[in-house]
Backbone as a ProteinNet text record, in pm:
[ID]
protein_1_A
[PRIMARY]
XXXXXXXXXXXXXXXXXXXXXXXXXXXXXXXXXXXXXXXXXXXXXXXXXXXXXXXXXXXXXXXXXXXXXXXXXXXXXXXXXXXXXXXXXXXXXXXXXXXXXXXXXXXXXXXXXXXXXXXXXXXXXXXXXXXXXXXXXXXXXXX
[TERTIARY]
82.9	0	88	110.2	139.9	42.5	74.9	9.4	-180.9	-210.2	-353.5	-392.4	-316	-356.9	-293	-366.6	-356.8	-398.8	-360.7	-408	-454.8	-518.1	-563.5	-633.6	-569.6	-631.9	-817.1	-887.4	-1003.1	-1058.3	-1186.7	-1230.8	-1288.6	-1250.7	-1342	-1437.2	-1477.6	-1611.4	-1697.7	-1798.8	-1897.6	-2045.4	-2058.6	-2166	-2316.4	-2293.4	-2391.8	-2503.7	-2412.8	-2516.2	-2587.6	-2738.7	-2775.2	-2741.2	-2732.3	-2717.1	-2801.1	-2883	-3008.3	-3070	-3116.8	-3136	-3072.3	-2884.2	-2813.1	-2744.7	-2666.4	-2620.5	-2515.8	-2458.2	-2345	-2420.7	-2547.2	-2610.5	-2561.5	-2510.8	-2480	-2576.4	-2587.9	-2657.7	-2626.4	-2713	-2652.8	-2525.3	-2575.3	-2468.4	-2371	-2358.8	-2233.4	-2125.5	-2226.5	-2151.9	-2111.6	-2187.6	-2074.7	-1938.9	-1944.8	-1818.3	-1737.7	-1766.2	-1701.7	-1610.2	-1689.8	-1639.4	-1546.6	-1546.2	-1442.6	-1277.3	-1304.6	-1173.8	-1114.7	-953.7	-909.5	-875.9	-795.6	-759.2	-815.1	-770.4	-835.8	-748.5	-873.7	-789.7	-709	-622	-547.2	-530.7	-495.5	-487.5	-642.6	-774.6	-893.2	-857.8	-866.8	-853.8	-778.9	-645.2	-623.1	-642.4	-683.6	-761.5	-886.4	-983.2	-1057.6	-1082.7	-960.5	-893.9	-828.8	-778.6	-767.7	-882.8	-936.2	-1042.5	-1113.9	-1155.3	-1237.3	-1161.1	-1023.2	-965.4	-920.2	-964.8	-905.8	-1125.6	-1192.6	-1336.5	-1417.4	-1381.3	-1460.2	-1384.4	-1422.6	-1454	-1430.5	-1231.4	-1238.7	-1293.1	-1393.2	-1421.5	-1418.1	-1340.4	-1338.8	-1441.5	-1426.4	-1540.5	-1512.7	-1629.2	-1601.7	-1704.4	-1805.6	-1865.7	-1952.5	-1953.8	-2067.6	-2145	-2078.2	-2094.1	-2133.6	-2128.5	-2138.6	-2239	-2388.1	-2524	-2487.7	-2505.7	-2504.7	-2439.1	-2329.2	-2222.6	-2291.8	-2325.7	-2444.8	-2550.5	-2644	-2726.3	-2746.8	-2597.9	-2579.8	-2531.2	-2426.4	-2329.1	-2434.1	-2320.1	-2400.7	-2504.1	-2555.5	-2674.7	-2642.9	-2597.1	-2552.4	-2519.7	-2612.4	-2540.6	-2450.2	-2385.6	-2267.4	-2315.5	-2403.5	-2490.3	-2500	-2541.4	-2569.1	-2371.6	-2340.4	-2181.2	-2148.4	-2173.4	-2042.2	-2152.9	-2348.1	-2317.8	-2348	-2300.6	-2306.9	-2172.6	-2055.1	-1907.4	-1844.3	-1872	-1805.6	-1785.6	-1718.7	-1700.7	-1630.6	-1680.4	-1638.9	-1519.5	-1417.7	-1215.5	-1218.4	-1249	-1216.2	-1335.8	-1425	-1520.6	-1582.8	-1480	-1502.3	-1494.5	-1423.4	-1425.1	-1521.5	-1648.8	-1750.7	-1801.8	-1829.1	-1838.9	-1743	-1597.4	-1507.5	-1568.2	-1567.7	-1519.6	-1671.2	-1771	-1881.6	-1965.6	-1871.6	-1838.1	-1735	-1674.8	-1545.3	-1635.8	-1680.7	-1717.6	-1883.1	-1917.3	-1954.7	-1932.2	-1829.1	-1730.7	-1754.5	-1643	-1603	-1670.5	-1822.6	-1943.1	-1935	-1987.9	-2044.1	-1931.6	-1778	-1685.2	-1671.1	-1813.1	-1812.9	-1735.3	-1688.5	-1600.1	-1711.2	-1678.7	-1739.9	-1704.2	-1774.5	-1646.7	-1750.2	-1651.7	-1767.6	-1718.9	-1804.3	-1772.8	-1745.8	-1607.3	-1538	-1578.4	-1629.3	-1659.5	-1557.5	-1455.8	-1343.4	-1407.2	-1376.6	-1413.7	-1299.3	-1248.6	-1189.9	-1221.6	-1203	-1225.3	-1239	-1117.8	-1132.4	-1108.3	-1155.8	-1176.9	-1296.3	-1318.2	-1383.2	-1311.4	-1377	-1297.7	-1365.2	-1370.5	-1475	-1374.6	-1382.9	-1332.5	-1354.4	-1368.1	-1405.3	-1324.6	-1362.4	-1230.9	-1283.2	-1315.1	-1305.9	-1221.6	-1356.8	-1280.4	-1349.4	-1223	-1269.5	-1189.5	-1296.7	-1244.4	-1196.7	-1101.1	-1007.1	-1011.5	-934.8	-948.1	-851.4	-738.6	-652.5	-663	-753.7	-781	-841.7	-889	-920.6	-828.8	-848.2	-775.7	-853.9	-769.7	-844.5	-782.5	-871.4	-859.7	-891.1	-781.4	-832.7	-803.6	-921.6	-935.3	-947.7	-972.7	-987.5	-916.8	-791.9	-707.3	-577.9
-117.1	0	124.3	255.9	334.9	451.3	531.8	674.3	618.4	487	453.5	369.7	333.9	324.5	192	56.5	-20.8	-134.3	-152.4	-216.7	-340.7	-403.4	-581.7	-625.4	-719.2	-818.6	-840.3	-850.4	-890.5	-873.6	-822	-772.9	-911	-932.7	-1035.2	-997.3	-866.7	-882.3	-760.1	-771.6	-670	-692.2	-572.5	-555.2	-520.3	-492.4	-496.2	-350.5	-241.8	-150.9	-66.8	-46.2	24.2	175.4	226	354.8	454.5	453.3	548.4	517.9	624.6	583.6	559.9	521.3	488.1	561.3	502.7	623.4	708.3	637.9	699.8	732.2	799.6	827.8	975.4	995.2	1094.1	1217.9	1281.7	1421.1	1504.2	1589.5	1720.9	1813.7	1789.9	1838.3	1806.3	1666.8	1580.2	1597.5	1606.3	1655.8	1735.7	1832.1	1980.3	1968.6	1894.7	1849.8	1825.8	1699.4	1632.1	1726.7	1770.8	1826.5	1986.6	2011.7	2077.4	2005.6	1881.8	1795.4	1797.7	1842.7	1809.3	1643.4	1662.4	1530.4	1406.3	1349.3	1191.3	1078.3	939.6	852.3	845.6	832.1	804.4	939.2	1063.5	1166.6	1222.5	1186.3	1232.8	1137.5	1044.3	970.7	1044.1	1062.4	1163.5	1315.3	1346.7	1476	1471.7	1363.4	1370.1	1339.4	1273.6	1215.1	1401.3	1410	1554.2	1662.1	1646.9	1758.3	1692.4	1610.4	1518.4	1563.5	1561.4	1580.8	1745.3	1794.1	1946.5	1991.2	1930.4	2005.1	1989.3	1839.2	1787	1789.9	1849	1883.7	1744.2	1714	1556.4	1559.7	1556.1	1605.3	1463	1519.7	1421	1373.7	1255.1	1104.2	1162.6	1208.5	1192.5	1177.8	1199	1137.6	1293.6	1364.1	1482.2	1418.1	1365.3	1365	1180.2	1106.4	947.9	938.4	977.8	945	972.7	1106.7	1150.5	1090.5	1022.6	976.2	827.2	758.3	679.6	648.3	760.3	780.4	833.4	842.1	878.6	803.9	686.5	590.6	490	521.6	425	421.5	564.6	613.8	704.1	807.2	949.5	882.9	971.5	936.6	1084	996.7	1138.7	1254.6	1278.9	1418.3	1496.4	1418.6	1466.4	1489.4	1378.1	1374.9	1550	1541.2	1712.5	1809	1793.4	1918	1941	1793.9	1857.7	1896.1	1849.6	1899.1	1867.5	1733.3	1704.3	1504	1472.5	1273.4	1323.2	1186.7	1170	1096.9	1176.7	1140.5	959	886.1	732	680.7	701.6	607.3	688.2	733.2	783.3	719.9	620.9	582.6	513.8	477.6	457.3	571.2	699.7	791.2	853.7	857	868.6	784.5	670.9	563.8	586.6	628.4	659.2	837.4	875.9	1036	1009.6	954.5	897.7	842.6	720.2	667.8	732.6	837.9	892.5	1033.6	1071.2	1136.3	1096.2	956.1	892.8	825.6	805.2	774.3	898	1010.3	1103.4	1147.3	1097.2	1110.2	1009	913.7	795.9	656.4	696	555.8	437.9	331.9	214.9	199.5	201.1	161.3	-3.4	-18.4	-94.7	-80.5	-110.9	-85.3	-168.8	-205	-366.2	-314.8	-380.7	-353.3	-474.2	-477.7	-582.3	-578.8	-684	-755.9	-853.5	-818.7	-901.3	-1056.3	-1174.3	-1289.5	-1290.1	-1285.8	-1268.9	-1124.6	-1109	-968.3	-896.7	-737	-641.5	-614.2	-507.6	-412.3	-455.9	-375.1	-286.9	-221.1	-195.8	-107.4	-114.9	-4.7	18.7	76	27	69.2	78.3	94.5	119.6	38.8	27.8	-5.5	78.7	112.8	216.5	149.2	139.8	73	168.5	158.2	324.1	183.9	231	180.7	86.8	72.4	-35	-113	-98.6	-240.4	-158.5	-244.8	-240.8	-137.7	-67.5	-5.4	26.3	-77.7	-78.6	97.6	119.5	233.6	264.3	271.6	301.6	448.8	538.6	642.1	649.2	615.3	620.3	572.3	481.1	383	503.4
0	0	0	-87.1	-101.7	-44.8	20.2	47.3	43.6	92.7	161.5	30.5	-73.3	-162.8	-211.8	-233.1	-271.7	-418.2	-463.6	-600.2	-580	-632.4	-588.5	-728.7	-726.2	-831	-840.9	-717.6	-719.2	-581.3	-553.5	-451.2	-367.2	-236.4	-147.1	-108.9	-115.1	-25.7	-112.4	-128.5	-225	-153.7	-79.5	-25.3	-108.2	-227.7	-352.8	-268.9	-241.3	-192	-305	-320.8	-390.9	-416	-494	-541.9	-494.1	-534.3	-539.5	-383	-333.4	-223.7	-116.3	-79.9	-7.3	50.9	160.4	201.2	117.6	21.5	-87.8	-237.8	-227.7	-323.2	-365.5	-502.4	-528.8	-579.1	-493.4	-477.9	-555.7	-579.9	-653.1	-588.4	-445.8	-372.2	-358.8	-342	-387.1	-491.3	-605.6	-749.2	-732.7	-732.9	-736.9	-631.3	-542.9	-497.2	-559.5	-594.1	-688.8	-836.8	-872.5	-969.4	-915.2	-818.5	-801.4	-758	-759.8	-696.2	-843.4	-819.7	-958.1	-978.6	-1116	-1122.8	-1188.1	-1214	-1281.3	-1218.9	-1200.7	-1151.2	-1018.1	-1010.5	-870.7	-795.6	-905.6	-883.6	-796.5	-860.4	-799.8	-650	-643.6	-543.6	-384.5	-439.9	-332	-318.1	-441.4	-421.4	-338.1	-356.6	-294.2	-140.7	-105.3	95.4	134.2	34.3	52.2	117.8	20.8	43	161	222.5	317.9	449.6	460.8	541.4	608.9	509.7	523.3	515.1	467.9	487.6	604.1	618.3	801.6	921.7	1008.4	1123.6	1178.1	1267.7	1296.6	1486.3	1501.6	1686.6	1769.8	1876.2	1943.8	2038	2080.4	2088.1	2242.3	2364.9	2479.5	2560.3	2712	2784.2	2717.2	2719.1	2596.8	2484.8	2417.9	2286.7	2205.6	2332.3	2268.7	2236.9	2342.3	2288.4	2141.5	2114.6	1957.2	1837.6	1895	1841.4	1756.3	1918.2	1892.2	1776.2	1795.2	1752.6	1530.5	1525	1393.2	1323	1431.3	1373.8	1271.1	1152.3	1055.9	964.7	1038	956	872.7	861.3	826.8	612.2	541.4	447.2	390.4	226	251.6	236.4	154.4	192.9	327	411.9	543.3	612.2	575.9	638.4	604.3	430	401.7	463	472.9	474.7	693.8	745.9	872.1	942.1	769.7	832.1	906	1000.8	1080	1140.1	1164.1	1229	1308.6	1429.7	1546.9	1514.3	1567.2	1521	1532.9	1646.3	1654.4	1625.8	1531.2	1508.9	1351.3	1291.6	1153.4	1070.3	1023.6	893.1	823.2	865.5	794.3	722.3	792.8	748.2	635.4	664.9	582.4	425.5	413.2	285.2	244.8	315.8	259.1	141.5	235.3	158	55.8	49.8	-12.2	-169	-125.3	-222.1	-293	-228.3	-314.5	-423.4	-391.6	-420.1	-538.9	-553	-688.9	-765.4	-706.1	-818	-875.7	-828.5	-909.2	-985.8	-976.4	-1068.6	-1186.1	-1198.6	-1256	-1244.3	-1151.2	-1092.2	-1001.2	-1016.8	-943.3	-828.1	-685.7	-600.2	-507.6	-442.5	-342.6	-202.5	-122.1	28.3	99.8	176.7	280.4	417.7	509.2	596.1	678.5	751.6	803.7	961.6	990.2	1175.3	1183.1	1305.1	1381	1383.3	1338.4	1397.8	1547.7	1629.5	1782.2	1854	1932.4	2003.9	1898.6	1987.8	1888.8	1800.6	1739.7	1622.7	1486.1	1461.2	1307.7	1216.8	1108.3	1015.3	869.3	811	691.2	603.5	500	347.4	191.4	124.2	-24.7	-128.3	-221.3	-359.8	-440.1	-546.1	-655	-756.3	-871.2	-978.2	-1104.4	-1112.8	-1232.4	-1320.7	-1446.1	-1584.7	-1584.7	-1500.5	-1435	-1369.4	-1317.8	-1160.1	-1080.8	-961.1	-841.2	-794	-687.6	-557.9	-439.3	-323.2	-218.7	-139.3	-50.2	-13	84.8	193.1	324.5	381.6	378.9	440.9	533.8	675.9	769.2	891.3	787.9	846.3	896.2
[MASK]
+++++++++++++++++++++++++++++++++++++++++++++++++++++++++++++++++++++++++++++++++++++++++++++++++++++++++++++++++++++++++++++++++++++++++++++++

């Protein structure tokens, strides 16, 4: 993996999430995002971890703020993510790879969404595939 960015032969896991309707449904609002990210390809790719990182608001997770924290986890689609500006710093990257990957639909790219678990102990985490005209690239924003 280079700078979050990995290539792979073939994806293991494809959650087959719908488009329309989902939480990575590309909005009008979305687009116009999108289309201000320069770049093509690998280049949009980190243009767009770019812009994610420098536009949201990373707040930290504390005994204030968990109900809420709670209460959004998982739900929030990317619409709501850019325009409420902000993820909770240790429990972002769903949110991340989900703004993410709609990003790079409305840039016409394919992506799909890995959701990884621990065999033993907890632990959750989420990552991206975006399919450019070369292959697969897995993509962990949040990692």
């Amino acid at each position: 993996m280079v700078s979050g960015f990995g290539k792979i032969d073939c994806a293991l896991y494809n959650l087959g999430m719908s488009k329309t309707g989902s939480q990575i449904e590309s909005t009008d609002f979305v687009k116009g995002i999108a289309r201000d990210i320069q770049g093509e390809g690998v280049d949009f790719l980190r243009g767009a971890i770019k812009f994610l990182y420098k536009y949201l608001d990373f707040r930290e997770l504390d005994e204030s703020n968990l109900k809420e924290e709670a209460r959004i986890r998982w739900k929030r689609t990317a619409d709501q993510v850019l325009r409420d500006k902000y993820v909770y710093k240790p429990k972002s990257c769903t949110d991340l790879v989900i703004t993410f990957q709609a990003l790079c639909e409305a840039k016409g790219c394919t992506t799909r969404f890995i959701k990884l678990t621990r065999v033993e102990g907890r632990g959750i985490h989420s990552m991206a595939e975006v399919k450019l005209p070369d292959g697969w690239y897995l993509v962990d924003i949040g990692g």
